[in-house]
mmCIF file of C-alpha atoms in Angstrom:
data_model
loop_
_atom_site.group_PDB
_atom_site.id
_atom_site.type_symbol
_atom_site.label_atom_id
_atom_site.label_comp_id
_atom_site.label_asym_id
_atom_site.label_seq_id
_atom_site.Cartn_x
_atom_site.Cartn_y
_atom_site.Cartn_z
ATOM 1 C CA UNK A 366 -4.476 9.333 -17.854
ATOM 2 C CA UNK A 367 -1.787 6.767 -17.011
ATOM 3 C CA UNK A 368 -0.484 6.588 -13.429
ATOM 4 C CA UNK A 369 2.573 4.540 -12.457
ATOM 5 C CA UNK A 370 2.768 3.685 -8.775
ATOM 6 C CA UNK A 371 5.796 2.555 -6.804
ATOM 7 C CA UNK A 372 4.501 0.102 -4.192
ATOM 8 C CA UNK A 373 1.446 -2.165 -4.278
ATOM 9 C CA UNK A 374 0.690 -2.815 -0.609
ATOM 10 C CA UNK A 375 -2.634 -2.163 1.080
ATOM 11 C CA UNK A 376 -2.333 1.629 1.347
ATOM 12 C CA UNK A 377 -0.989 1.904 -2.196
ATOM 13 C CA UNK A 378 -3.851 -0.322 -3.339
ATOM 14 C CA UNK A 379 -6.402 1.940 -1.654
ATOM 15 C CA UNK A 380 -4.931 4.829 -3.651
ATOM 16 C CA UNK A 381 -5.006 2.793 -6.868
ATOM 17 C CA UNK A 382 -8.633 1.822 -6.271
ATOM 18 C CA UNK A 383 -9.654 5.464 -5.916
ATOM 19 C CA UNK A 384 -7.740 6.448 -9.054
ATOM 20 C CA UNK A 385 -9.298 3.620 -11.074
ATOM 21 C CA UNK A 386 -12.774 4.672 -9.950
ATOM 22 C CA UNK A 387 -11.935 8.170 -11.177
ATOM 23 C CA UNK A 388 -11.201 6.713 -14.623
ATOM 24 C CA UNK A 389 -7.407 6.585 -14.544
ATOM 25 C CA UNK A 390 -5.228 3.734 -15.812
ATOM 26 C CA UNK A 391 -2.865 2.301 -13.183
ATOM 27 C CA UNK A 392 0.412 0.363 -13.331
ATOM 28 C CA UNK A 393 1.932 -0.697 -9.992
ATOM 29 C CA UNK A 394 5.506 -1.796 -9.219
ATOM 30 C CA UNK A 395 6.602 -3.862 -6.218
ATOM 31 C CA UNK A 396 9.239 -6.294 -4.964
ATOM 32 C CA UNK A 397 9.402 -9.971 -6.002
ATOM 33 C CA UNK A 398 8.267 -11.201 -2.568
ATOM 34 C CA UNK A 399 5.812 -8.605 -1.242
ATOM 35 C CA UNK A 400 5.430 -8.245 2.520
ATOM 36 C CA UNK A 401 2.040 -6.518 2.799
ATOM 37 C CA UNK A 402 0.175 -8.073 5.737
ATOM 38 C CA UNK A 403 -3.291 -6.905 4.621
ATOM 39 C CA UNK A 404 -3.113 -9.195 1.606
ATOM 40 C CA UNK A 405 -6.880 -9.351 1.031
ATOM 41 C CA UNK A 406 -6.814 -5.686 0.009
ATOM 42 C CA UNK A 407 -3.378 -5.518 -1.650
ATOM 43 C CA UNK A 408 -2.836 -5.648 -5.403
ATOM 44 C CA UNK A 409 0.664 -6.981 -4.640
ATOM 45 C CA UNK A 410 -0.982 -10.404 -4.328
ATOM 46 C CA UNK A 411 -1.066 -10.450 -8.146
ATOM 47 C CA UNK A 412 2.713 -10.953 -8.048
ATOM 48 C CA UNK A 413 2.309 -14.148 -6.045
ATOM 49 C CA UNK A 414 -0.933 -15.454 -7.562
ATOM 50 C CA UNK A 415 -0.934 -13.985 -11.072
ATOM 51 C CA UNK A 416 -4.106 -12.045 -10.372
ATOM 52 C CA UNK A 417 -5.819 -10.294 -7.472
ATOM 53 C CA UNK A 418 -8.947 -8.333 -6.655
ATOM 54 C CA UNK A 419 -9.447 -5.469 -4.220
ATOM 55 C CA UNK A 420 -13.144 -4.870 -3.641
ATOM 56 C CA UNK A 421 -14.546 -4.822 -7.198
ATOM 57 C CA UNK A 422 -11.285 -3.984 -8.984
ATOM 58 C CA UNK A 423 -9.277 -6.811 -10.651
ATOM 59 C CA UNK A 424 -5.525 -6.773 -11.197
ATOM 60 C CA UNK A 425 -3.117 -8.929 -13.179
ATOM 61 C CA UNK A 426 0.615 -9.492 -13.094
ATOM 62 C CA UNK A 427 2.495 -8.195 -16.132
ATOM 63 C CA UNK A 428 5.812 -9.464 -17.435
ATOM 64 C CA UNK A 429 6.973 -6.183 -18.970
ATOM 65 C CA UNK A 430 6.008 -2.610 -19.758
ATOM 66 C CA UNK A 431 4.139 -3.490 -22.951
ATOM 67 C CA UNK A 432 1.963 -6.060 -21.211
ATOM 68 C CA UNK A 433 1.404 -3.709 -18.282
ATOM 69 C CA UNK A 434 0.112 -1.051 -20.648
ATOM 70 C CA UNK A 435 -2.280 -3.504 -22.312
ATOM 71 C CA UNK A 436 -3.631 -4.611 -18.927
ATOM 72 C CA UNK A 437 -4.049 -1.037 -17.681
ATOM 73 C CA UNK A 438 -5.850 -0.012 -20.867
ATOM 74 C CA UNK A 439 -8.259 -2.948 -20.430
ATOM 75 C CA UNK A 440 -9.477 -1.491 -17.125
ATOM 76 C CA UNK A 441 -7.542 -3.802 -14.835
ATOM 77 C CA UNK A 442 -4.652 -2.758 -12.597
ATOM 78 C CA UNK A 443 -1.296 -3.969 -13.911
ATOM 79 C CA UNK A 444 1.272 -5.172 -11.362
ATOM 80 C CA UNK A 445 4.963 -5.661 -12.134
ATOM 81 C CA UNK A 446 7.966 -6.976 -10.245
ATOM 82 C CA UNK A 447 9.993 -3.791 -10.538
ATOM 83 C CA UNK A 448 11.267 -2.426 -7.202
ATOM 84 C CA UNK A 449 13.500 0.146 -8.920
ATOM 85 C CA UNK A 450 10.645 1.471 -11.068
ATOM 86 C CA UNK A 451 12.518 0.904 -14.338
ATOM 87 C CA UNK A 452 9.196 0.704 -16.184
ATOM 88 C CA UNK A 453 8.867 4.444 -15.591
ATOM 89 C CA UNK A 454 11.461 5.012 -18.316
ATOM 90 C CA UNK A 455 9.512 2.868 -20.813
ATOM 91 C CA UNK A 456 5.937 4.139 -20.455
ATOM 92 C CA UNK A 457 4.442 7.402 -21.710
ATOM 93 C CA UNK A 458 2.772 8.111 -18.384
ATOM 94 C CA UNK A 459 1.301 11.234 -16.869
ATOM 95 C CA UNK A 460 1.809 10.691 -13.132
ATOM 96 C CA UNK A 461 4.177 8.843 -10.788
ATOM 97 C CA UNK A 462 3.001 8.131 -7.242
ATOM 98 C CA UNK A 463 5.580 6.863 -4.755
ATOM 99 C CA UNK A 464 3.574 4.834 -2.220
ATOM 100 C CA UNK A 465 6.356 2.513 -1.084
ATOM 101 C CA UNK A 466 5.943 4.004 2.418
ATOM 102 C CA UNK A 467 9.574 3.454 3.271
ATOM 103 C CA UNK A 468 9.558 6.592 5.500
ATOM 104 C CA UNK A 469 12.242 7.982 3.170
ATOM 105 C CA UNK A 470 12.653 8.699 -0.512
ATOM 106 C CA UNK A 471 14.147 5.703 -2.345
ATOM 107 C CA UNK A 472 15.023 7.579 -5.514
ATOM 108 C CA UNK A 473 11.831 9.211 -6.717
ATOM 109 C CA UNK A 474 12.344 12.636 -8.302
ATOM 110 C CA UNK A 475 10.359 15.294 -10.155
ATOM 111 C CA UNK A 476 11.894 14.353 -13.491
ATOM 112 C CA UNK A 477 10.038 11.024 -13.556
ATOM 113 C CA UNK A 478 6.733 12.462 -14.804
ATOM 114 C CA UNK A 479 4.822 15.698 -15.402
ATOM 115 C CA UNK A 480 3.281 15.116 -11.951
ATOM 116 C CA UNK A 481 5.141 13.277 -9.170
ATOM 117 C CA UNK A 482 3.459 12.660 -5.819
ATOM 118 C CA UNK A 483 5.189 11.368 -2.692
ATOM 119 C CA UNK A 484 3.126 9.550 -0.082
ATOM 120 C CA UNK A 485 4.179 9.853 3.558
ATOM 121 C CA UNK A 486 7.315 11.147 5.288
ATOM 122 C CA UNK A 487 10.551 11.449 3.356
ATOM 123 C CA UNK A 488 9.239 13.726 0.604
ATOM 124 C CA UNK A 489 9.360 17.508 0.402
ATOM 125 C CA UNK A 490 7.242 19.434 -2.083
ATOM 126 C CA UNK A 491 8.210 21.009 -4.395
ATOM 127 C CA UNK A 492 11.816 19.785 -3.993
ATOM 128 C CA UNK A 493 11.718 16.084 -4.864
ATOM 129 C CA UNK A 494 8.026 15.852 -5.783
ATOM 130 C CA UNK A 495 5.290 18.193 -6.939
ATOM 131 C CA UNK A 496 3.079 17.308 -3.965
ATOM 132 C CA UNK A 497 3.254 15.103 -0.867
ATOM 133 C CA UNK A 498 0.367 13.486 1.014
ATOM 134 C CA UNK A 499 0.029 13.040 4.775
ATOM 135 C CA UNK A 500 -0.228 9.431 6.025
ATOM 136 C CA UNK A 501 -0.289 9.924 9.793
ATOM 137 C CA UNK A 502 -3.676 9.270 11.405
ATOM 138 C CA UNK A 503 -5.244 12.357 12.904
ATOM 139 C CA UNK A 504 -6.433 15.768 11.840
ATOM 140 C CA UNK A 505 -4.017 16.065 8.883
ATOM 141 C CA UNK A 506 -4.542 12.580 7.381
ATOM 142 C CA UNK A 507 -4.871 12.868 3.599
ATOM 143 C CA UNK A 508 -3.728 16.494 3.515
ATOM 144 C CA UNK A 509 -1.851 17.510 0.352
ATOM 145 C CA UNK A 510 1.353 19.509 0.818
ATOM 146 C CA UNK A 511 2.207 21.612 -2.218
ATOM 147 C CA UNK A 512 4.985 23.091 -0.108
ATOM 148 C CA UNK A 513 6.480 21.180 2.808
ATOM 149 C CA UNK A 514 6.696 17.624 4.036
ATOM 150 C CA UNK A 515 4.404 15.169 5.846
ATOM 151 C CA UNK A 516 4.805 14.571 9.583
ATOM 152 C CA UNK A 517 7.929 12.566 10.449
ATOM 153 C CA UNK A 518 7.495 8.887 11.260
ATOM 154 C CA UNK A 519 7.106 8.235 14.991
ATOM 155 C CA UNK A 520 7.239 4.447 14.750
ATOM 156 C CA UNK A 521 3.978 4.269 16.706
ATOM 157 C CA UNK A 522 0.896 2.954 14.858
ATOM 158 C CA UNK A 523 -2.231 5.094 14.928
ATOM 159 C CA UNK A 524 -4.916 4.429 17.515
ATOM 160 C CA UNK A 525 -7.897 2.278 16.520
ATOM 161 C CA UNK A 526 -10.552 1.611 19.186
ATOM 162 C CA UNK A 527 -8.050 2.479 21.905
ATOM 163 C CA UNK A 528 -5.225 0.292 20.567
ATOM 164 C CA UNK A 529 -2.011 1.375 18.875
ATOM 165 C CA UNK A 530 1.283 -0.534 18.885
ATOM 166 C CA UNK A 531 -0.387 -3.562 20.446
ATOM 167 C CA UNK A 532 -2.417 -4.074 17.253
ATOM 168 C CA UNK A 533 0.705 -5.119 15.357
ATOM 169 C CA UNK A 534 2.048 -8.685 15.388
ATOM 170 C CA UNK A 535 5.800 -8.998 14.976
ATOM 171 C CA UNK A 536 7.938 -11.966 14.007
ATOM 172 C CA UNK A 537 9.453 -13.662 17.091
ATOM 173 C CA UNK A 538 12.591 -14.836 15.255
ATOM 174 C CA UNK A 539 14.397 -14.932 11.912
ATOM 175 C CA UNK A 540 13.186 -17.575 9.474
ATOM 176 C CA UNK A 541 10.314 -18.680 7.250
ATOM 177 C CA UNK A 542 6.832 -17.542 8.262
ATOM 178 C CA UNK A 543 4.404 -20.371 9.114
ATOM 179 C CA UNK A 544 0.834 -19.104 9.633
ATOM 180 C CA UNK A 545 -1.585 -21.059 11.805
ATOM 181 C CA UNK A 546 -4.591 -18.750 11.512
ATOM 182 C CA UNK A 547 -5.940 -16.895 8.480
ATOM 183 C CA UNK A 548 -7.048 -13.373 7.722
ATOM 184 C CA UNK A 549 -10.608 -12.819 8.928
ATOM 185 C CA UNK A 550 -10.358 -15.129 11.947
ATOM 186 C CA UNK A 551 -11.778 -13.830 15.222
ATOM 187 C CA UNK A 552 -8.970 -14.113 17.768
ATOM 188 C CA UNK A 553 -8.251 -13.821 21.488
ATOM 189 C CA UNK A 554 -5.119 -12.426 23.090
ATOM 190 C CA UNK A 555 -2.560 -15.194 23.538
ATOM 191 C CA UNK A 556 -3.846 -17.333 20.669
ATOM 192 C CA UNK A 557 -0.977 -18.393 18.379
ATOM 193 C CA UNK A 558 -1.279 -16.824 14.925
ATOM 194 C CA UNK A 559 1.933 -18.198 13.408
ATOM 195 C CA UNK A 560 5.346 -19.739 14.049
ATOM 196 C CA UNK A 561 8.802 -18.680 12.946
ATOM 197 C CA UNK A 562 11.688 -21.094 13.465
ATOM 198 C CA UNK A 563 9.554 -22.928 16.020
ATOM 199 C CA UNK A 564 8.846 -19.749 17.997
ATOM 200 C CA UNK A 565 5.149 -18.807 18.428
ATOM 201 C CA UNK A 566 3.766 -15.431 17.394
ATOM 202 C CA UNK A 567 0.785 -14.909 19.736
ATOM 203 C CA UNK A 568 -2.099 -12.531 19.200
ATOM 204 C CA UNK A 569 -1.626 -9.443 21.317
ATOM 205 C CA UNK A 570 -5.271 -8.360 21.737
ATOM 206 C CA UNK A 571 -8.799 -9.608 21.073
ATOM 207 C CA UNK A 572 -10.272 -8.783 17.681
ATOM 208 C CA UNK A 573 -10.178 -9.861 14.043
ATOM 209 C CA UNK A 574 -6.975 -10.903 12.319
ATOM 210 C CA UNK A 575 -6.980 -8.249 9.614
ATOM 211 C CA UNK A 576 -3.549 -8.983 8.184
ATOM 212 C CA UNK A 577 -1.075 -11.860 8.119
ATOM 213 C CA UNK A 578 1.946 -12.637 5.959
ATOM 214 C CA UNK A 579 1.825 -15.525 3.505
ATOM 215 C CA UNK A 580 3.335 -18.923 4.195
ATOM 216 C CA UNK A 581 7.051 -19.247 3.543
ATOM 217 C CA UNK A 582 7.955 -15.569 3.296
ATOM 218 C CA UNK A 583 11.338 -14.860 4.956
ATOM 219 C CA UNK A 584 11.058 -12.633 8.025
ATOM 220 C CA UNK A 585 13.415 -11.150 10.573
ATOM 221 C CA UNK A 586 12.862 -10.837 14.298
ATOM 222 C CA UNK A 587 10.619 -7.841 15.048
ATOM 223 C CA UNK A 588 9.347 -7.511 11.473
ATOM 224 C CA UNK A 589 5.681 -6.572 11.108
ATOM 225 C CA UNK A 590 3.939 -9.834 10.239
ATOM 226 C CA UNK A 591 0.293 -9.375 11.193
ATOM 227 C CA UNK A 592 -2.370 -6.910 12.248
ATOM 228 C CA UNK A 593 -5.376 -7.210 14.559
ATOM 229 C CA UNK A 594 -8.437 -4.982 14.239
ATOM 230 C CA UNK A 595 -9.934 -4.530 17.737
ATOM 231 C CA UNK A 596 -13.278 -3.449 16.262
ATOM 232 C CA UNK A 597 -13.949 -7.128 15.523
ATOM 233 C CA UNK A 598 -15.717 -6.900 12.157
ATOM 234 C CA UNK A 599 -14.467 -9.568 9.691
ATOM 235 C CA UNK A 600 -16.005 -7.651 6.776
ATOM 236 C CA UNK A 601 -13.366 -4.935 7.255
ATOM 237 C CA UNK A 602 -10.785 -7.449 6.034
ATOM 238 C CA UNK A 603 -12.282 -7.280 2.543
ATOM 239 C CA UNK A 604 -12.392 -3.507 2.071
ATOM 240 C CA UNK A 605 -9.683 -0.863 1.994
ATOM 241 C CA UNK A 606 -9.224 1.043 5.231
ATOM 242 C CA UNK A 607 -10.452 4.510 6.110
ATOM 243 C CA UNK A 608 -6.792 5.557 6.140
ATOM 244 C CA UNK A 609 -6.188 4.265 2.611
ATOM 245 C CA UNK A 610 -9.311 6.013 1.333
ATOM 246 C CA UNK A 611 -8.238 9.320 2.880
ATOM 247 C CA UNK A 612 -4.740 9.083 1.418
ATOM 248 C CA UNK A 613 -6.211 8.090 -1.938
ATOM 249 C CA UNK A 614 -8.377 11.187 -1.837
ATOM 250 C CA UNK A 615 -5.308 13.325 -1.263
ATOM 251 C CA UNK A 616 -3.475 11.775 -4.213
ATOM 252 C CA UNK A 617 -6.522 12.275 -6.431
ATOM 253 C CA UNK A 618 -6.748 15.926 -5.346
ATOM 254 C CA UNK A 619 -3.102 16.506 -6.228
ATOM 255 C CA UNK A 620 -3.454 14.913 -9.669
ATOM 256 C CA UNK A 621 -6.550 16.979 -10.485
ATOM 257 C CA UNK A 622 -4.907 20.131 -9.112
ATOM 258 C CA UNK A 623 -2.002 19.883 -11.544
ATOM 259 C CA UNK A 624 -4.214 18.679 -14.397
ATOM 260 C CA UNK A 625 -6.419 21.749 -14.052
ATOM 261 C CA UNK A 626 -3.328 23.976 -14.073
ATOM 262 C CA UNK A 627 -2.132 22.370 -17.308
ATOM 263 C CA UNK A 628 -5.506 23.007 -18.952
ATOM 264 C CA UNK A 629 -5.741 26.616 -17.772
#
């Protein structure tokens, strides 16, 4: 089964990892300069580096649909620069998963594949997708909606070890991102993690720097540029999050649900 995914950030990568482990072939599409902060668990790094690995799953950048198909069939995840998802028109795929997480639908529709799954708010099943998956932390995380829509975005990050919005590091100015620290560093509140246009971006809480943008990426003031895990375990930087695993489980459920219907 071939799955094309829109988005290749850390949550999308957690979904892709679960689908690969279930035996599915995966092609992912993202922007030319990805802005995932949890880069150690994001297949989007293959766009920048040519290849990437999330846990035990390798990925490679593809130049076009034909190469992406060859990579996916080899057991690796294929990653393309294709923010509009044009490759969807070229591949004989079974499933499209929109995991851009833009909080709104950026053009995904049910005509794109036999099964189309929307991840997060902005999708309504069965109107613009066959199923939608909840992304908000809490009791409903990972729930599959076969009718309805996920909880609307509140703009407030979920609570981890008593911390919510203060876990997120935001760019202090417009300009090129200049990291000082690296992902996996143990940090203290007030320690400078990066600079933008000469302005410091200090750590907001104690913990482990779980995510940080790459050097040189253009940012705007207030843009999410880093993430601190207050639980303080550097090993968490190398594995997909509990949230990503739960969402991945929901996507897998939806795919199997419709596959079983087709076989009935």
